[in-house]
Short mmCIF file of C-alpha atoms and ligand atoms in Angstrom, two decimals:
data_model
loop_
_atom_site.label_atom_id
_atom_site.label_comp_id
_atom_site.label_asym_id
_atom_site.label_seq_id
_atom_site.Cartn_x
_atom_site.Cartn_y
_atom_site.Cartn_z
CA MET A 1 0.00 0.00 0.00
CA ARG A 2 1.13 3.53 -0.73
CA ILE A 3 0.40 6.27 1.78
CA ASP A 4 1.06 9.99 1.17
CA VAL A 5 0.72 12.52 3.97
CA VAL A 6 0.68 16.27 3.31
CA SER A 7 1.30 18.52 6.30
CA ILE A 8 2.89 21.83 7.28
CA PHE A 9 4.69 19.85 10.00
CA PRO A 10 6.29 16.89 8.20
CA GLU A 11 8.54 16.30 11.23
CA TYR A 12 5.41 15.40 13.20
CA LEU A 13 5.13 12.26 11.09
CA ALA A 14 8.64 11.03 11.99
CA ALA A 15 6.99 8.57 14.40
CA LEU A 16 6.02 6.56 11.32
CA ASP A 17 9.66 5.44 11.23
CA LEU A 18 9.26 3.58 14.52
CA SER A 19 8.08 0.16 15.62
CA LEU A 20 5.99 -2.06 13.33
CA ILE A 21 5.06 0.67 10.84
CA GLY A 22 8.72 1.73 10.56
CA LYS A 23 9.75 -1.87 10.00
CA ALA A 24 7.02 -2.35 7.38
CA ARG A 25 8.39 0.70 5.55
CA GLN A 26 11.91 -0.69 5.70
CA ASP A 27 10.68 -4.06 4.43
CA GLY A 28 8.84 -2.38 1.55
CA VAL A 29 5.43 -3.58 2.78
CA LEU A 30 4.26 0.02 3.26
CA ASP A 31 5.38 2.88 1.02
CA VAL A 32 4.84 5.96 3.19
CA ARG A 33 5.76 9.42 1.86
CA VAL A 34 5.45 12.65 3.81
CA HIS A 35 5.25 16.03 2.02
CA ASP A 36 5.56 19.60 3.20
CA LEU A 37 2.59 21.69 2.10
CA ARG A 38 4.76 24.81 2.17
CA SER A 39 6.76 23.42 -0.77
CA PHE A 40 3.66 24.10 -2.86
CA THR A 41 3.30 27.79 -2.01
CA THR A 42 4.19 30.43 -4.56
CA ASP A 43 5.16 33.42 -2.43
CA ARG A 44 8.35 34.40 -0.64
CA HIS A 45 6.81 33.79 2.79
CA ARG A 46 5.51 30.34 1.87
CA THR A 47 2.05 31.36 3.03
CA VAL A 48 -0.48 28.55 3.58
CA ASP A 49 -3.24 30.48 5.41
CA ASP A 50 -5.29 33.65 5.28
CA THR A 51 -8.14 35.33 7.16
CA PRO A 52 -11.64 33.81 6.89
CA TYR A 53 -14.22 35.36 4.60
CA GLY A 54 -17.15 36.54 6.70
CA GLY A 55 -14.87 37.32 9.63
CA GLY A 56 -14.35 35.39 12.82
CA ALA A 57 -11.43 34.06 14.78
CA GLY A 58 -8.51 32.09 13.38
CA MET A 59 -7.07 31.52 9.94
CA VAL A 60 -8.06 29.23 7.07
CA MET A 61 -5.72 27.14 4.90
CA LYS A 62 -5.58 28.45 1.33
CA ALA A 63 -6.95 26.23 -1.44
CA GLU A 64 -4.17 26.62 -4.03
CA PRO A 65 -1.22 25.07 -2.13
CA TRP A 66 -3.47 22.11 -1.36
CA ALA A 67 -4.46 21.67 -5.01
CA LEU A 68 -0.81 21.89 -6.12
CA ALA A 69 0.34 19.40 -3.48
CA LEU A 70 -2.42 16.92 -4.26
CA GLU A 71 -1.85 17.23 -8.01
CA ALA A 72 1.82 16.48 -7.41
CA VAL A 73 0.92 13.38 -5.39
CA LEU A 74 -1.33 12.23 -8.24
CA ALA A 75 1.38 12.84 -10.83
CA ASP A 76 3.89 10.92 -8.75
CA ALA A 77 1.51 8.02 -8.30
CA SER A 78 0.73 7.78 -12.02
CA PRO A 79 1.75 4.45 -13.60
CA ALA A 80 5.20 5.79 -14.61
CA GLY A 81 5.79 7.22 -11.17
CA ALA A 82 4.54 4.07 -9.53
CA ALA A 83 6.88 1.96 -11.65
CA ASP A 84 9.80 4.11 -10.50
CA ALA A 85 8.74 3.75 -6.90
CA ALA A 86 8.40 -0.02 -7.19
CA GLY A 87 11.92 -0.27 -8.62
CA GLY A 88 13.65 1.10 -5.56
CA ALA A 89 13.56 0.75 -1.81
CA PRO A 90 11.10 3.06 -0.04
CA ALA A 91 12.59 6.48 0.64
CA ALA A 92 14.29 6.67 4.01
CA HIS A 93 12.36 9.02 6.26
CA ASP A 94 14.48 11.40 8.28
CA GLY A 95 11.70 13.60 9.58
CA THR A 96 11.87 15.82 6.51
CA ALA A 97 9.56 15.89 3.54
CA ASP A 98 9.79 13.54 0.57
CA ALA A 99 10.22 15.10 -2.87
CA LEU A 100 7.39 15.30 -5.37
CA PRO A 101 7.06 16.69 -8.89
CA GLY A 102 6.38 20.42 -8.51
CA ASP A 103 7.98 20.33 -5.08
CA GLY A 104 10.97 22.67 -4.81
CA SER A 105 11.91 26.22 -5.66
CA ALA A 106 12.60 25.65 -9.37
CA THR A 107 9.15 24.31 -10.02
CA VAL A 108 7.10 25.88 -7.30
CA GLY A 109 3.89 27.16 -8.79
CA SER A 110 4.30 25.12 -11.97
CA THR A 111 1.21 23.00 -12.46
CA ASP A 112 2.03 21.76 -15.97
CA SER A 113 3.20 18.27 -15.15
CA ALA A 114 0.89 17.94 -12.22
CA SER A 115 -2.35 18.93 -13.91
CA SER A 116 -1.58 16.65 -16.86
CA ALA A 117 -2.06 13.77 -14.41
CA GLY A 118 -5.74 14.74 -14.47
CA THR A 119 -8.33 12.42 -13.07
CA PRO A 120 -7.20 8.80 -12.99
CA SER A 121 -9.85 7.07 -15.04
CA ALA A 122 -8.69 3.53 -15.79
CA ARG A 123 -7.40 3.13 -12.24
CA ARG A 124 -9.31 3.35 -9.01
CA ARG A 125 -9.13 6.91 -7.66
CA PRO A 126 -6.90 7.27 -4.63
CA THR A 127 -8.75 7.90 -1.38
CA LEU A 128 -8.10 11.31 0.18
CA VAL A 129 -8.68 11.21 3.93
CA VAL A 130 -9.28 14.68 5.34
CA PRO A 131 -8.98 14.54 9.14
CA SER A 132 -11.67 16.74 10.65
CA PRO A 133 -13.72 16.83 13.84
CA ALA A 134 -16.64 17.28 11.44
CA GLY A 135 -15.98 13.94 9.71
CA ALA A 136 -17.35 10.42 10.13
CA VAL A 137 -15.83 8.86 13.25
CA PHE A 138 -12.96 6.48 12.49
CA ASP A 139 -13.50 2.94 13.71
CA GLN A 140 -12.20 -0.58 13.14
CA ALA A 141 -14.61 -1.18 10.24
CA MET A 142 -13.19 1.89 8.49
CA ALA A 143 -9.66 0.67 9.24
CA TYR A 144 -10.47 -2.65 7.53
CA GLU A 145 -12.01 -0.77 4.58
CA PHE A 146 -8.94 1.47 4.16
CA ALA A 147 -6.59 -1.53 4.52
CA GLU A 148 -8.05 -2.90 1.25
CA LEU A 149 -6.99 0.20 -0.72
CA ASP A 150 -3.86 0.62 -2.86
CA HIS A 151 -3.34 4.30 -2.20
CA LEU A 152 -4.33 6.47 0.74
CA VAL A 153 -3.58 10.20 0.84
CA PHE A 154 -3.97 12.23 4.05
CA ALA A 155 -4.43 16.02 4.11
CA CYS A 156 -3.51 17.37 7.54
CA GLY A 157 -5.45 20.53 8.30
CA ARG A 158 -4.35 23.20 10.78
CA TYR A 159 -5.85 26.50 12.02
CA GLU A 160 -9.62 26.55 11.32
CA GLY A 161 -9.27 23.97 8.59
CA ILE A 162 -8.92 23.95 4.78
CA ASP A 163 -10.79 26.24 2.35
CA GLU A 164 -13.84 24.11 1.46
CA ARG A 165 -13.30 24.70 -2.26
CA ALA A 166 -10.08 22.66 -2.13
CA ILE A 167 -12.04 19.74 -0.68
CA ASP A 168 -14.73 20.13 -3.37
CA TRP A 169 -12.08 20.30 -6.09
CA ALA A 170 -10.42 17.14 -4.76
CA ARG A 171 -13.65 15.17 -5.20
CA GLY A 172 -12.76 14.98 -8.91
CA PRO A 173 -9.47 13.10 -8.76
CA PHE A 174 -9.95 11.54 -5.30
CA ASP A 175 -12.51 9.65 -3.32
CA VAL A 176 -12.68 12.21 -0.50
CA ARG A 177 -13.39 11.01 3.05
CA PRO A 178 -13.62 13.54 5.90
CA VAL A 179 -12.75 11.45 8.99
CA SER A 180 -12.76 12.31 12.68
CA LEU A 181 -10.70 10.63 15.34
CA GLY A 182 -13.45 11.32 17.88
CA ASP A 183 -15.74 13.98 19.24
CA TYR A 184 -13.08 16.43 20.39
CA VAL A 185 -10.90 19.03 18.68
CA LEU A 186 -7.17 18.63 18.04
CA ASN A 187 -4.81 21.38 16.88
CA GLY A 188 -4.05 19.63 13.61
CA GLY A 189 -4.62 16.49 11.55
CA GLU A 190 -1.17 14.96 12.17
CA VAL A 191 -2.06 13.10 15.38
CA ALA A 192 -5.18 11.75 13.70
CA VAL A 193 -3.09 10.55 10.76
CA LEU A 194 -0.61 8.79 13.05
CA ALA A 195 -3.51 6.95 14.70
CA MET A 196 -5.17 6.04 11.40
CA VAL A 197 -1.96 4.89 9.68
CA GLU A 198 -1.19 2.66 12.67
CA ALA A 199 -4.70 1.19 12.80
CA VAL A 200 -4.80 0.60 9.02
CA GLY A 201 -1.16 -0.43 8.64
CA ARG A 202 -1.34 -3.23 11.21
CA LEU A 203 -4.10 -4.86 9.13
CA ILE A 204 -1.86 -5.11 6.06
CA PRO A 205 -0.45 -8.63 5.69
CA GLY A 206 3.18 -8.71 6.83
CA VAL A 207 3.01 -5.77 9.23
CA VAL A 208 2.05 -7.65 12.41
CA GLY A 209 4.15 -10.78 12.98
CA ASN A 210 1.34 -13.12 14.02
CA PRO A 211 -1.83 -12.29 12.04
CA GLU A 212 -3.90 -14.45 14.43
CA SER A 213 -3.42 -11.83 17.12
CA LEU A 214 -5.55 -9.45 15.02
CA LEU A 215 -8.55 -11.77 15.21
CA GLU A 216 -8.87 -11.76 18.99
CA GLU A 217 -8.52 -8.08 19.58
CA SER A 218 -11.10 -5.58 20.75
CA HIS A 219 -13.52 -4.58 17.97
CA ALA A 220 -12.52 -7.48 15.70
CA ASP A 221 -15.93 -9.06 16.33
CA GLY A 222 -17.83 -6.13 17.83
CA LEU A 223 -16.80 -6.96 21.40
CA LEU A 224 -13.98 -5.79 23.63
CA GLU A 225 -11.07 -8.10 24.34
CA TYR A 226 -10.98 -10.27 27.49
CA PRO A 227 -8.47 -9.37 30.26
CA VAL A 228 -4.93 -10.63 29.73
CA TYR A 229 -2.24 -11.65 32.26
CA THR A 230 1.41 -12.71 32.26
CA LYS A 231 3.89 -14.13 34.78
CA PRO A 232 4.05 -14.30 37.76
CA SER A 233 0.70 -16.01 38.45
CA SER A 234 0.51 -14.25 41.82
CA TRP A 235 1.49 -10.59 42.09
CA ARG A 236 1.06 -8.29 45.09
CA GLY A 237 -1.66 -10.53 46.49
CA ARG A 238 -3.52 -10.75 43.20
CA ASP A 239 -3.87 -14.16 41.57
CA ILE A 240 -4.74 -14.73 37.95
CA PRO A 241 -8.07 -16.52 37.27
CA GLU A 242 -7.56 -20.21 38.06
CA VAL A 243 -8.94 -21.34 34.70
CA LEU A 244 -5.92 -19.89 32.90
CA LEU A 245 -3.68 -22.41 34.70
CA SER A 246 -5.96 -25.37 33.93
CA GLY A 247 -4.40 -26.27 30.59
CA ASN A 248 -7.97 -26.91 29.38
CA HIS A 249 -8.14 -24.91 26.15
CA ALA A 250 -11.89 -25.31 25.71
CA ARG A 251 -12.56 -23.97 29.23
CA ILE A 252 -10.12 -21.12 28.67
CA ALA A 253 -11.82 -20.21 25.38
CA GLN A 254 -15.26 -20.26 27.10
CA TRP A 255 -14.01 -18.12 29.96
CA ARG A 256 -12.45 -15.60 27.60
CA ARG A 257 -15.58 -15.38 25.49
CA LEU A 258 -17.76 -14.70 28.54
CA GLU A 259 -15.28 -12.13 29.82
CA GLN A 260 -15.60 -10.32 26.49
CA PHE A 261 -19.34 -9.95 27.05
CA HIS A 262 -18.92 -8.85 30.68
CA ARG A 263 -16.29 -6.25 29.80
CA THR A 264 -18.32 -4.97 26.86
CA ALA A 265 -21.44 -4.71 29.06
CA ASP A 266 -19.45 -2.81 31.73
CA ARG A 267 -17.52 -0.44 29.50
CA ARG A 268 -19.38 -0.16 26.20
CA PRO A 269 -23.08 -0.98 26.60
CA ASP A 270 -23.60 0.62 23.17
CA LEU A 271 -21.52 -2.18 21.62
CA LEU A 272 -23.37 -4.85 23.60
CA ALA A 273 -26.69 -3.49 22.34
CA ALA A 274 -25.34 -3.72 18.77
CA VAL A 275 -24.48 -7.45 19.02
CA ASP A 276 -26.39 -9.42 16.39
CA THR A 277 -27.95 -12.03 18.68
CA ALA A 278 -28.71 -14.25 15.67
CA THR A 279 -24.96 -14.93 15.45
CA LEU A 280 -24.71 -16.22 19.04
CA THR A 281 -24.20 -19.96 19.31
CA LYS A 282 -26.20 -22.23 21.60
CA ALA A 283 -23.14 -22.52 23.82
CA ASP A 284 -22.87 -18.71 23.91
CA LEU A 285 -26.51 -18.35 24.94
CA THR A 286 -26.28 -21.03 27.63
CA ALA A 287 -23.16 -19.45 29.14
CA LEU A 288 -24.58 -15.94 28.84
CA ARG A 289 -27.88 -16.85 30.52
CA ALA A 290 -26.01 -18.63 33.33
CA ALA A 291 -24.03 -15.41 33.82
CA GLY A 292 -27.17 -13.23 34.07
CA PHE A 293 -27.43 -12.01 30.47
CA ASP A 294 -30.68 -12.24 28.56
CA VAL A 295 -31.97 -11.61 25.07
CA VAL A 296 -34.88 -9.14 25.15
CA ASP A 297 -36.56 -8.13 21.87
CA GLY A 298 -33.55 -9.48 19.96
CA MET A 299 -31.13 -7.42 22.04
CA LEU A 300 -28.52 -8.79 24.45
CA THR A 301 -28.93 -7.26 27.91
CA ARG A 302 -27.37 -7.67 31.31
CA PRO A 303 -28.77 -6.16 34.50
CA PRO A 304 -26.23 -3.77 36.09
CA HIS A 305 -24.27 -5.32 38.95
N1 SAM B 401 -12.58 24.61 12.90
C1 SAM B 401 -12.60 23.18 12.83
C2 SAM B 401 -13.95 22.67 13.30
O1 SAM B 401 -14.50 23.21 14.24
O2 SAM B 401 -14.45 21.67 12.74
C3 SAM B 401 -11.51 22.59 13.71
C4 SAM B 401 -10.15 22.88 13.20
S1 SAM B 401 -8.90 22.09 14.14
C5 SAM B 401 -8.44 23.32 15.26
C6 SAM B 401 -7.54 22.03 13.03
C7 SAM B 401 -7.36 20.72 12.33
O3 SAM B 401 -7.15 19.70 13.28
C8 SAM B 401 -8.52 20.21 11.50
O4 SAM B 401 -8.54 20.83 10.23
C9 SAM B 401 -8.22 18.74 11.41
O5 SAM B 401 -7.25 18.47 10.42
C10 SAM B 401 -7.59 18.46 12.76
N2 SAM B 401 -8.51 17.89 13.74
C11 SAM B 401 -9.02 18.50 14.83
N3 SAM B 401 -9.81 17.68 15.52
C12 SAM B 401 -9.83 16.52 14.86
C13 SAM B 401 -10.49 15.29 15.08
N4 SAM B 401 -11.30 15.08 16.12
N5 SAM B 401 -10.28 14.29 14.20
C14 SAM B 401 -9.48 14.47 13.13
N6 SAM B 401 -8.82 15.63 12.87
C15 SAM B 401 -9.00 16.63 13.73
#
């Protein structure tokens, strides 16, 4: 998968060099490129923002640098550019921006090569994720959806956000997805991008060592994960649940499954209410009823305790 991130703080994205995502980049499993929006400005001061029409507090990101940057990403990802990229190792990331056509003083402001990329027609349009508190809330289902894509582009907003006309313009060449990390406001899109790239990246085959670990995690099946423990079996007067020492894998699996329901009921009753009870097995229902759960009007419930 190729991922491009455009930001006025490319150094913010240096964390993508670390841990499993960093290793996936080194191994060529993920091709992540970070670009400095200011490279696509046309004035001496490298201006990316201006005052809002209609007045009000804060500044708004100008449309033109965004269009130039996104056109350059498209041009670079065209079949010729992609062939070049596939021929070499992924660019080493040193916290600075990666080069793009139209990126740099000699070509700043030149849209010739970039605009000739036009709208990719034969190929699937890249997806442009625009982090925004006014977007659809990112979740595991969206992470799985994005993990199926060949090319994700992230546009990190700052200030009061990006001139809406740039977003409208981008709907031509891109499948545009405004996405929120949650119902709160960050200073910029970079933190949201780090979270999304990590959540999406770990679903790409080859990024996480043991793919089975993905199947048992919270949200993989709509429930939260069961509690986990490691050695020693007794710590500061707290013993691990006896069943985990039994060696009986069927009992352990049953215990874990029930713990998932208890934890989900305690912490995320909204998720418990969303469980499709038609998918529960007979064994599930027997264990759940014995533990005080019930199915009422097709919905799984548990009295508070
Ligand atoms: N004026 C905007 C609003 O009220 O919707 C908020 C702008 S915010 C200060 C600046 C940037 O931070 C946004 O353009 C977006 O890129 C990012 N951002 C803020 N909160 C976010 C969230 N919950 N999820 C994703 N991105 C967020």
